[in-house]
Coordinates of C-alpha atoms and ligand atoms in Angstrom, one line a residue:
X13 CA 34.8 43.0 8.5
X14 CA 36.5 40.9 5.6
X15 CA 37.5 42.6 2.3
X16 CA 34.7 42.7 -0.6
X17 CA 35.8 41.3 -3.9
X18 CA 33.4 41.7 -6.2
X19 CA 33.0 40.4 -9.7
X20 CA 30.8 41.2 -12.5
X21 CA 31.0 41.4 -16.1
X22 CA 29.5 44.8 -16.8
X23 CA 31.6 47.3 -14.7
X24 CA 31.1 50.8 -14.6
X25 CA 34.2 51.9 -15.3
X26 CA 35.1 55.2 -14.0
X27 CA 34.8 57.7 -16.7
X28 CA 34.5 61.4 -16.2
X29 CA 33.7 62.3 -19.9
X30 CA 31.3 59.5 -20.5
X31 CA 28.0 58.6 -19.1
X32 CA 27.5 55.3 -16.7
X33 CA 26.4 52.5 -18.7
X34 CA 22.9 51.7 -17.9
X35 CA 22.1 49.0 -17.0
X36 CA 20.6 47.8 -13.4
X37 CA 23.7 45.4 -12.2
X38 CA 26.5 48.5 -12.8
X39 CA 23.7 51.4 -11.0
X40 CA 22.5 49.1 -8.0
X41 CA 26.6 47.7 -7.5
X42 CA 28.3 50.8 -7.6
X43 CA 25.9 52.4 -5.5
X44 CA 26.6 49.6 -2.8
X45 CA 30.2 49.3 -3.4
X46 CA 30.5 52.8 -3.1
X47 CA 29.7 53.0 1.0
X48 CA 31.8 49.9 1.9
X49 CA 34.8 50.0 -0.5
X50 CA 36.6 46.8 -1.9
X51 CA 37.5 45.3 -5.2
X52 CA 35.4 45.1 -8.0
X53 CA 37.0 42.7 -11.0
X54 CA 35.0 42.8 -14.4
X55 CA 35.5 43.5 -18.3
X56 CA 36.8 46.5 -19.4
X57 CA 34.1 46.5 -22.4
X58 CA 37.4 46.8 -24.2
X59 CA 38.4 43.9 -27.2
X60 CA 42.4 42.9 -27.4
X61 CA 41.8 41.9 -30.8
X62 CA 43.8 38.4 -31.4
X63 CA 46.1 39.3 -28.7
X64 CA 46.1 37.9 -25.0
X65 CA 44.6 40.3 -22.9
X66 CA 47.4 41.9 -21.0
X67 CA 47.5 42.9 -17.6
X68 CA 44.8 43.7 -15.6
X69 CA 44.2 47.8 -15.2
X70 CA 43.4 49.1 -11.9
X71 CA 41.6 52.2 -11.7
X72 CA 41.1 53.1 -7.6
X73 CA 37.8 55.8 -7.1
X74 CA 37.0 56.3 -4.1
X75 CA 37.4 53.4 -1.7
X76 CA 36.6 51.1 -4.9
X77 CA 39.6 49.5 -6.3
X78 CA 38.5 48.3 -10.1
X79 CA 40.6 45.9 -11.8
X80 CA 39.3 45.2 -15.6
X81 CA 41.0 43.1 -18.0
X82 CA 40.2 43.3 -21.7
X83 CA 38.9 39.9 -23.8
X84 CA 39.8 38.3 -27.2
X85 CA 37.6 39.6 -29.8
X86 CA 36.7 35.3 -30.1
X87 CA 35.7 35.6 -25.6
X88 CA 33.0 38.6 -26.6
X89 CA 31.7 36.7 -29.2
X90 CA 31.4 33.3 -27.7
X91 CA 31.2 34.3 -24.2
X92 CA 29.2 37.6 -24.1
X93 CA 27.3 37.8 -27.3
X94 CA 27.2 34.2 -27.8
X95 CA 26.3 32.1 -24.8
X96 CA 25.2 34.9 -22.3
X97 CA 22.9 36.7 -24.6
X98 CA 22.1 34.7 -27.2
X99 CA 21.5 31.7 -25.0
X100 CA 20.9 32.2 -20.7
X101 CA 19.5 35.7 -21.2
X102 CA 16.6 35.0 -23.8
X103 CA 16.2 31.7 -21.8
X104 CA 16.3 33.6 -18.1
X105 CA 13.5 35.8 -19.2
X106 CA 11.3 33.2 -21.4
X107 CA 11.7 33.3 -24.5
X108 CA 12.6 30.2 -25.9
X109 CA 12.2 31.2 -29.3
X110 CA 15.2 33.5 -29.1
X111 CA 17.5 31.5 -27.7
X112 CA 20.5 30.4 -30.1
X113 CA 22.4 27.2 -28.3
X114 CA 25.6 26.2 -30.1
X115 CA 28.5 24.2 -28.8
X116 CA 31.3 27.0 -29.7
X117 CA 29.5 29.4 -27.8
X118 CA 29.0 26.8 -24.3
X119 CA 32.6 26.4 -24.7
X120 CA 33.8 29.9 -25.1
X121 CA 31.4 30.7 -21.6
X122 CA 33.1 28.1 -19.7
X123 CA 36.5 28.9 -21.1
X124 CA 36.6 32.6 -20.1
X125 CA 34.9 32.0 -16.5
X126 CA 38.0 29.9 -16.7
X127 CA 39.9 33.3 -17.4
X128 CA 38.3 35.3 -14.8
X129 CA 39.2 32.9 -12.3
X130 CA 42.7 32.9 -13.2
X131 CA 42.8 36.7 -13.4
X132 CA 40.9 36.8 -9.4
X133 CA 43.3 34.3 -8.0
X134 CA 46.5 35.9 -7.5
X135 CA 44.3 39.0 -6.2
X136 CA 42.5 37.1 -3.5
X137 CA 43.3 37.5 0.8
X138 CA 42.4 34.3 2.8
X139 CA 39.8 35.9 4.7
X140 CA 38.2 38.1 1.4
X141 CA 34.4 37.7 1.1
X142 CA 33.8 37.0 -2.7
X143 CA 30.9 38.6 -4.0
X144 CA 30.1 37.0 -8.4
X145 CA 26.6 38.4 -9.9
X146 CA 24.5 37.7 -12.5
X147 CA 24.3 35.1 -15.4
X148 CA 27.7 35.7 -17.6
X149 CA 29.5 34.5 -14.3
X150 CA 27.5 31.3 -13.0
X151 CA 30.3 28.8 -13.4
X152 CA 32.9 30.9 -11.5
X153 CA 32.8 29.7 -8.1
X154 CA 33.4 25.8 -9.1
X155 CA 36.4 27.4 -11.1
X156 CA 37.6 29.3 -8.3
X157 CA 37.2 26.2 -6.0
X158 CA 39.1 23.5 -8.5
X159 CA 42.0 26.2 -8.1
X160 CA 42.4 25.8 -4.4
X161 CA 40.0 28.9 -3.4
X162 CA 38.2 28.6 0.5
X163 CA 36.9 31.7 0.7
X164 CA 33.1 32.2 1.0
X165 CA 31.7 32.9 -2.6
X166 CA 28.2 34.5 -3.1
X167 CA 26.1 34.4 -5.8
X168 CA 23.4 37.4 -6.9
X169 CA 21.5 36.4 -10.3
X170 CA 20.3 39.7 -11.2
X171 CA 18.0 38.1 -14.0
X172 CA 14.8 36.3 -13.4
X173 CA 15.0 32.4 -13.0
X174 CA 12.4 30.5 -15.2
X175 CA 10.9 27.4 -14.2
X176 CA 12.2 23.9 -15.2
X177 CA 10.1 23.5 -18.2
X178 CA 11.8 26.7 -19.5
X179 CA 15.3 26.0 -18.0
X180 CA 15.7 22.6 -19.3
X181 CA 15.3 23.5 -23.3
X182 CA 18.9 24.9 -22.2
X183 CA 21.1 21.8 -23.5
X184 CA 23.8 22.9 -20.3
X185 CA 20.9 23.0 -17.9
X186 CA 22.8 20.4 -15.4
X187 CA 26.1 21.6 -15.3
X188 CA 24.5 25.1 -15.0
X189 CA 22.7 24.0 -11.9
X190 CA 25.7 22.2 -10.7
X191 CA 27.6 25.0 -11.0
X192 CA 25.6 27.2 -8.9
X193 CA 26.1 24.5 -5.9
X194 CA 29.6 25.6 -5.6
X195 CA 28.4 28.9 -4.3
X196 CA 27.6 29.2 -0.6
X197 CA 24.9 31.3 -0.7
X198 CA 22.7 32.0 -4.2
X199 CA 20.7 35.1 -4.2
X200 CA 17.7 35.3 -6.6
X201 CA 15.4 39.0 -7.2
X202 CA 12.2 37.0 -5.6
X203 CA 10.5 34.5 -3.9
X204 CA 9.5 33.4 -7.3
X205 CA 12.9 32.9 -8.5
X206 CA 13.9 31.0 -5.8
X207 CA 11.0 28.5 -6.0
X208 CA 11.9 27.8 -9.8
X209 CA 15.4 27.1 -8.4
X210 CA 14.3 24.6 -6.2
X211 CA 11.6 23.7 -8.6
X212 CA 14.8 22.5 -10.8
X213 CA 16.3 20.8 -8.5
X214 CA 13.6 18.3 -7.9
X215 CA 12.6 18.0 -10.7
X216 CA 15.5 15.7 -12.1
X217 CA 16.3 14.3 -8.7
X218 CA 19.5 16.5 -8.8
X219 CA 18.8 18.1 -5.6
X220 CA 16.8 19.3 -3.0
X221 CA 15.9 21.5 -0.1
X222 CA 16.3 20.8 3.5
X223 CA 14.5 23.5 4.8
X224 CA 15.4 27.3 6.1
X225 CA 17.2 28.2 2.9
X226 CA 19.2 25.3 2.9
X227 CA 19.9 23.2 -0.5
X228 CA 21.4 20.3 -1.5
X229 CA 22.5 19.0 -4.8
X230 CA 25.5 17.4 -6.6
X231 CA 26.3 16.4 -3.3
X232 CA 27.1 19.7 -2.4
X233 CA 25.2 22.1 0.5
X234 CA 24.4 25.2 0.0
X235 CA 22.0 28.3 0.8
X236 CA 19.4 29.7 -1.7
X237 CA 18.2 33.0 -0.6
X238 CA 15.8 36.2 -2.0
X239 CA 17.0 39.6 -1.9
X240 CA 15.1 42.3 -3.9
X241 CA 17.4 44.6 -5.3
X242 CA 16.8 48.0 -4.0
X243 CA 18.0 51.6 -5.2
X244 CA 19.7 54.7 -3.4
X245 CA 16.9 55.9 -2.2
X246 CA 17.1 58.8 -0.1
X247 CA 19.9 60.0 -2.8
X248 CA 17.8 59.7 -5.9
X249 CA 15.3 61.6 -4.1
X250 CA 17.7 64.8 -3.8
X251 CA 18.9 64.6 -7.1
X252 CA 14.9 64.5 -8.5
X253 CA 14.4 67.8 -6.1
X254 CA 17.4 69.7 -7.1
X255 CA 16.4 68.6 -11.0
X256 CA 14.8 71.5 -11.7
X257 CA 17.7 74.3 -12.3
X258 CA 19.3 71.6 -14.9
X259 CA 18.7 73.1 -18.1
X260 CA 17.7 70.1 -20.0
X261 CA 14.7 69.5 -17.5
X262 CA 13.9 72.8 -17.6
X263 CA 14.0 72.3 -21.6
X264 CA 11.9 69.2 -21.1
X265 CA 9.5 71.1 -18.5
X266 CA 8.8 74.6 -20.8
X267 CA 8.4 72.3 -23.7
X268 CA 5.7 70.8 -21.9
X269 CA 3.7 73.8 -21.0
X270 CA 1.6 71.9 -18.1
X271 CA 0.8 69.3 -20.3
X272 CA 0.8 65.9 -19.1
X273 CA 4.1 63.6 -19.4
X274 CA 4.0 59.7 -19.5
X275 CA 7.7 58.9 -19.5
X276 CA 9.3 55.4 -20.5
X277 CA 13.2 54.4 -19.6
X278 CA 14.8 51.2 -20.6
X279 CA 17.3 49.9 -22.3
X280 CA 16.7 48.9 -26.0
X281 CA 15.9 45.3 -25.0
X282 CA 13.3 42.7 -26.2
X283 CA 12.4 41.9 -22.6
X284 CA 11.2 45.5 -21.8
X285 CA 8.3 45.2 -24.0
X286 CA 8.8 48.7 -25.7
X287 CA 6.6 47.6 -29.0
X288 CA 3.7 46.4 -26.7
X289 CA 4.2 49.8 -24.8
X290 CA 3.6 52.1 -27.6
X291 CA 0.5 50.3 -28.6
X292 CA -0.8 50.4 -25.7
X293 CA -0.3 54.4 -25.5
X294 CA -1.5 54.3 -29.4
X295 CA -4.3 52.4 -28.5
X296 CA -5.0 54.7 -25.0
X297 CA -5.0 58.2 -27.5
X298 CA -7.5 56.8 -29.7
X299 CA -9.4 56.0 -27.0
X300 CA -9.3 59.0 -25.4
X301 CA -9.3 61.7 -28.4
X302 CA -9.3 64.7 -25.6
X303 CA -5.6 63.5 -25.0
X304 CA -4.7 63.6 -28.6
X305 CA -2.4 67.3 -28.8
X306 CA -2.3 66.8 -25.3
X307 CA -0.5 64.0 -23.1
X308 CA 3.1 63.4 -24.4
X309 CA 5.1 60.4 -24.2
X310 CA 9.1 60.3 -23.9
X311 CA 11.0 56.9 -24.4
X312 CA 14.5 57.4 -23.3
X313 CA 16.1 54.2 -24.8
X314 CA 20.3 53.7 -25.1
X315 CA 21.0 50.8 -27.6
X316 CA 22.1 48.2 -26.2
X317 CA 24.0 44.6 -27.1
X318 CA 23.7 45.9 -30.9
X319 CA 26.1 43.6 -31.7
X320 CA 23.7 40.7 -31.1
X321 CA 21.2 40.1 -34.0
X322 CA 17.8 40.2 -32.5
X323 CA 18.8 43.1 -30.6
X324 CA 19.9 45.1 -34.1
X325 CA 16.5 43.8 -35.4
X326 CA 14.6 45.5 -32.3
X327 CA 16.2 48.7 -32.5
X328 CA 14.9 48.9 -36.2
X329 CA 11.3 47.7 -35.1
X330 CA 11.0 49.8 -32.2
X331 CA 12.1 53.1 -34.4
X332 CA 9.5 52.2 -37.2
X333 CA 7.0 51.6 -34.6
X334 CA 7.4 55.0 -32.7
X335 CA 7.6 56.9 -36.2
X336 CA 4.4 55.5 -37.7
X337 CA 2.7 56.3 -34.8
X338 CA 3.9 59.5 -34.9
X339 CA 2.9 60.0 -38.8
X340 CA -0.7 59.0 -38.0
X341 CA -1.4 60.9 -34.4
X342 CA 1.2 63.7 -34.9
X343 CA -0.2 67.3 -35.8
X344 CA 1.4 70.5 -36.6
X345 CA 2.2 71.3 -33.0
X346 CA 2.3 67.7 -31.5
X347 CA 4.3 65.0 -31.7
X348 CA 2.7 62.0 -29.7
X349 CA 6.0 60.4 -29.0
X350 CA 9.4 61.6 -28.4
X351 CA 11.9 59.1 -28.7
X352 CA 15.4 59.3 -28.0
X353 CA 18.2 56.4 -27.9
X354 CA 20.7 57.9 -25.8
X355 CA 21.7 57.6 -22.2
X356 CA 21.5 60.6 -20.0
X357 CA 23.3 61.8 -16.0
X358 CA 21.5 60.4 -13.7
X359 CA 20.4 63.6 -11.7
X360 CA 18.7 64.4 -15.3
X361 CA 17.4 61.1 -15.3
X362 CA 15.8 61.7 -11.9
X363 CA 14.5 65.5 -12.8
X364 CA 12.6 64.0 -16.0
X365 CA 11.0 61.2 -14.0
X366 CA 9.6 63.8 -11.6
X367 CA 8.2 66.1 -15.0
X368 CA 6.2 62.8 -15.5
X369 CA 2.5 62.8 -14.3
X370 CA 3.1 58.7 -15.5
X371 CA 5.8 56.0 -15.4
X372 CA 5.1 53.6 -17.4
X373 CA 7.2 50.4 -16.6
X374 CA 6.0 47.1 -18.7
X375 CA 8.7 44.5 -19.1
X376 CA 7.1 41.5 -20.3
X377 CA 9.9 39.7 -17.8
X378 CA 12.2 41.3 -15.8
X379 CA 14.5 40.0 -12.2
X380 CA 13.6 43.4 -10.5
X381 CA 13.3 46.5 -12.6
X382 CA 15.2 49.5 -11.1
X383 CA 13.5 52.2 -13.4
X384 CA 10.3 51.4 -11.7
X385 CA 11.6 52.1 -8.1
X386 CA 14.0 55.3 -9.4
X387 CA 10.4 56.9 -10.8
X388 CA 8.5 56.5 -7.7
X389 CA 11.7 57.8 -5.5
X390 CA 11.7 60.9 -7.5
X391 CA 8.3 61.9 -7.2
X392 CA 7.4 65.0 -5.3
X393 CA 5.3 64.2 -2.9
X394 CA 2.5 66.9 -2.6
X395 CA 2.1 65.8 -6.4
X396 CA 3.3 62.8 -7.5
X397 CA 2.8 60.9 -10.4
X398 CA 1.4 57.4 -10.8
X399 CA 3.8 54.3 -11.8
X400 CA 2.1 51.9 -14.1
X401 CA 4.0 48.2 -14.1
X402 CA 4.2 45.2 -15.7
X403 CA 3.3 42.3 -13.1
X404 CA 6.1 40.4 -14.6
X405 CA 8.7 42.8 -13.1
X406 CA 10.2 41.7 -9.9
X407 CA 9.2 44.6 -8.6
X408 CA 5.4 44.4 -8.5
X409 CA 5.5 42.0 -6.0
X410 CA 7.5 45.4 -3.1
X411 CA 5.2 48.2 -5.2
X412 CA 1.7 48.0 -3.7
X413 CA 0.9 51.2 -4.6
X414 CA 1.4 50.9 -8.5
X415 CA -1.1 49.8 -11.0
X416 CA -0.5 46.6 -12.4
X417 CA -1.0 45.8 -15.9
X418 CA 0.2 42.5 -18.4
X419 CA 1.9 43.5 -21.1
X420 CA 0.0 41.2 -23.3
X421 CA -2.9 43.2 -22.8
X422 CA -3.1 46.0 -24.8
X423 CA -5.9 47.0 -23.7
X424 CA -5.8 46.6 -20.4
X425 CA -2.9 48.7 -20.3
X426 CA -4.2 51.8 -22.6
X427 CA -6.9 51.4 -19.8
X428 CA -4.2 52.0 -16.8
X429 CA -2.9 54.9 -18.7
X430 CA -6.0 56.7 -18.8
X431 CA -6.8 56.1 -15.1
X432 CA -3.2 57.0 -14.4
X433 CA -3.8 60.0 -16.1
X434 CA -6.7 60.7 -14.8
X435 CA -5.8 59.9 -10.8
X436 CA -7.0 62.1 -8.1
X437 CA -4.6 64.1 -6.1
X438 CA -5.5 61.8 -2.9
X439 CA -5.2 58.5 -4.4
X440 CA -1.7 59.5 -6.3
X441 CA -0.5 60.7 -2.5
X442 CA -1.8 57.5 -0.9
X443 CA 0.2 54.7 -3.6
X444 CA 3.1 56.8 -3.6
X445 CA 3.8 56.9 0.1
X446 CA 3.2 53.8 1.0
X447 CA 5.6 52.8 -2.2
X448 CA 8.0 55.1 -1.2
X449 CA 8.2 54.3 2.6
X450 CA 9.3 50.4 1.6
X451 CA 11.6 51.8 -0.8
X452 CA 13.3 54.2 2.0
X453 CA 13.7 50.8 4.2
X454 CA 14.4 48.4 1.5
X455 CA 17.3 50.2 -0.1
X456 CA 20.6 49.1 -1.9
X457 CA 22.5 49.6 1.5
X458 CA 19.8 46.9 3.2
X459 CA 19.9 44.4 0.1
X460 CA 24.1 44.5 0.0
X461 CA 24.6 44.3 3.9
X462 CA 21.2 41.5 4.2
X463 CA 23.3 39.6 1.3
X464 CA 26.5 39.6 2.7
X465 CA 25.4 39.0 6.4
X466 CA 23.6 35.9 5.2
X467 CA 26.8 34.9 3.2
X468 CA 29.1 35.3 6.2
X469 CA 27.0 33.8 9.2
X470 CA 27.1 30.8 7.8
X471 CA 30.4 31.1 8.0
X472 CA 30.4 31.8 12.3
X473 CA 27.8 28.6 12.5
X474 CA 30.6 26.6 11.5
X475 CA 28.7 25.2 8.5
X476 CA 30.7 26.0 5.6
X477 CA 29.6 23.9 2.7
X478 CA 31.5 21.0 2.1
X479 CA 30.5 18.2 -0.5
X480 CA 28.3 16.1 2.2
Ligands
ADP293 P1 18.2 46.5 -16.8 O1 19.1 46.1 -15.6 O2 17.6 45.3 -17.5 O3 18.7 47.5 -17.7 P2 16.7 48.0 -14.7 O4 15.5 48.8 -14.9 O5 16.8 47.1 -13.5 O6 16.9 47.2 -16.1 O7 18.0 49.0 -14.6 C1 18.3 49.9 -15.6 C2 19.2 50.9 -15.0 O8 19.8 51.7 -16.1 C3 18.5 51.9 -14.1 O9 19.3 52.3 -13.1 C4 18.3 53.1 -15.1 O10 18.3 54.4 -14.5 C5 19.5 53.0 -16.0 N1 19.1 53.5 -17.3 C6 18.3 53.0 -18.2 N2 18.1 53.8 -19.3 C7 18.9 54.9 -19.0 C8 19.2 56.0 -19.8 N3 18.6 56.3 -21.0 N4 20.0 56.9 -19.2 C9 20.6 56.7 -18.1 N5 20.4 55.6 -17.3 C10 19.5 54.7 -17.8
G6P294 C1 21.0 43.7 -17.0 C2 21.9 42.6 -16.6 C3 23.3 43.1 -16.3 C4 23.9 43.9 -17.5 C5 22.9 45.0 -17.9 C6 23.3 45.7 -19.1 O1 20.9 44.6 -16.0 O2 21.4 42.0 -15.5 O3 24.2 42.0 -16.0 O4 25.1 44.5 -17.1 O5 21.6 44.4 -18.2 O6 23.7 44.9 -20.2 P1 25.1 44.8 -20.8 O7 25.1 43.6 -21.7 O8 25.3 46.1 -21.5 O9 26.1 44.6 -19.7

């Protein structure tokens, strides 16, 4: 088997005194990496002011060798906040109306995947299977390849793919796209995804598919695949039954007395549809007075990007939102919502989603949506609870068992909540284990090794991807 060299922006840097980041890329990665070793390059989350970044660190953990270099205060801002946030994320998940194109920002993206190349280079073996995710990298293969590089590259876009009416209001659209046909293999979350893909290509004539996976554009062949991200199952499932002597759980579980728990986990992001969620649960109490003093809800929400304007707005909407709900429903001995905005261990994460008679999981657009699978893989199953999700997650179309709800109905979801709520102990059973049998087959192991086999048959078929 060939060396793994991974690359990703986010890195989860090993860090005994602070919490991982969250953040579904670093969780799903480091869960993968952490069975089959290798190198994993990415940012340091660290700025070197005006200064050239210096050398890279290397941190070894395990069998995981990280090497993180810092960037110019100018490469976070034109790179990171700018172009990948302000521009391919809003676009990625639909929303036009918050994407921010400028020129600088293009430029500065292009520029540091430049960097990153020149940082991998000098690090790579002949034979090393390159492995770039997600949407701050896209251009790093045709990089890598202008500098000489054979190896196999893989792509994972861990972010939905919109279709071509969306994609194109992005100015870069092409050279995106061209881009991406330096890879070997691109992996999108779904079926879905990888339709818009192709959807793209023909629409502009700039490509097309020739059947089995197999893409051409630019002049270039390639492979297009879908691989839905999965958790660490079985292990998320231990640390959800061990949960209970951890004394913030137990905190959480006395303070609830038997009451019913609805529980909401995200990162403070726009595409997580946090102010449409506590409507709905605004909306589901009034309905349902007999719940008011009775059902609780818990948002646990780390900040997130704050640097990045609409995402500084959010946190400030989102806040208001939760208290005014709060001053209107709250009573003496009640308080309707508890909100927090911090990030907590992940075996605490996994004993407060099995409190929870309700996840409630309502992205308005989201690649996969880990949160939704970690709550259903923490359940106990002689009583589990019921997961509630947006059908605009990637991960409605693996969890059968779940009741699916569209965010834009704020009705319609108060209404899942109640029957959530409400669910007999049979029904509950029956969602959750056929949810949690696909999620004991389709874990991270089976998406990182059905990835990479795909990546490197090609390469035993003797059709490695040459400009045709
Ligand atoms: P995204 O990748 O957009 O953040 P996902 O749901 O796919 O969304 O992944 C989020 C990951 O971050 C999950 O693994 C989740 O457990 C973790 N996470 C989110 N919020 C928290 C939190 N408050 N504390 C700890 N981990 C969190
Ligand atoms: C999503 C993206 C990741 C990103 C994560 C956290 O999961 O797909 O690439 O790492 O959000 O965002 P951040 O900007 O903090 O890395």
């Amino acid at each position: 088997m060939s060396r793994l060299v991974v690359i990703s922006n986010r890195v989860p840097v090993p860090d005994k005194k602070k919490a991982a980041p969250a953040g579904g890329l670093a969780v799903a990665l480091r869960a993968a990496l952490s069975e089959r070793g290798g190198i994993w390059l990415g940012w340091s989350g660290n700025s070197s002011g005006d200064e050239n970044p210096g050398d890279l660190s290397i941190l070894e953990d395990g069998n995981i060798t990280y090497a993180l270099t810092d960037l110019t205060d100018r490469d976070v801002e034109e790179y990171y906040h700018g172009f990948a946030n302000r521009v391919l994320w809003p676009i990625c998940h639909y929303r036009l109306d918050l994407a921010d194109y400028g020129r600088k920002e293009m430029t500065g993206y292009f520029r540091v995947n430049r960097f990153f190349a020149e940082r991998l280079v000098p690090m790579l073996k002949p034979d090393d299977t390159i492995w770039v995710h997600d949407y701050h990298l896209i251009p790093l293969a045709s990089e890598l390849r202008q500098m000489g590089v054979k190896n196999r590259i893989g792509f994972f876009l861990h972010i939905p793919l919109p279709p071509a009416d969306v994609l194109f209001a992005m100015p870069v659209h092409e050279e995106i796209i061209r881009a991406l046909a330096h890879y070997d293999l691109v992996g999108f979350q779904t079926d879905h995804d990888l339709a818009n893909f192709v959807g793209a290509l023909e629409r502009e004539g700039i490509g097309r598919s020739l059947g089995n996976g197999r893409l051409a554009s630019f002049e270039r062949r390639f492979r297009g695949g879908h691989y839905p991200i999965g958790i660490e199952t079985a292990a998320f499932a231990g640390f959800a039954e061990r949960a209970a002597h951890n004394s913030m759980v137990r905190r959480a579980r006395d303070s609830m007395a038997d009451r019913p728990l609805i529980i909401g986990v995200d990162r403070l992001d726009y595409s997580k549809g946090l102010t449409q969620r506590i409507d709905a649960y605004e909306r589901f109490i009034l309905e349902n007075p007999r719940h008011q003093g009775n059902v609780t809800y818990l948002q646990v929400t780390p900040k997130s990007r704050s640097e990045v304007p609409e995402y500084e707005a959010m946190q400030r909407t989102v806040a208001e939102q939760a208290g005014r709900v709060n001053g209107a429903l709250g009573t003496v001995d009640w308080v309707p919502i508890r909100y927090m905005n911090r990030s907590v261990a992940r075996p605490v994460l996994a004993g407060l989603y099995r409190l929870a008679r309700v996840g409630l999981v309502t992205p308005m657009r989201d690649g996969m949506n880990l949160v939704a699978k970690e709550y259903v893989a923490a359940q106990d199953g002689e009583n589990p609870g019921v997961l509630v999700l947006s059908r605009f997650a990637g991960a409605a179309r693996e969890m059968s068992g779940a009741l699916l709800v569209n965010p834009y109905d704020i009705e319609g979801t108060a209404n899942a909540i109640a029957r959530a709520i409400d669910m007999p102990l049979d029904e509950r059973k029956a969602r959750w284990r056929q949810m949690m049998d696909h999620l004991l087959e389709h874990d991270v192991t089976r998406w990182c090794d059905d990835f990479l086999r795909d990546l490197t048959e090609e390469e035993q078929a003797g059709d490695h991807p040459e400009p045709v």
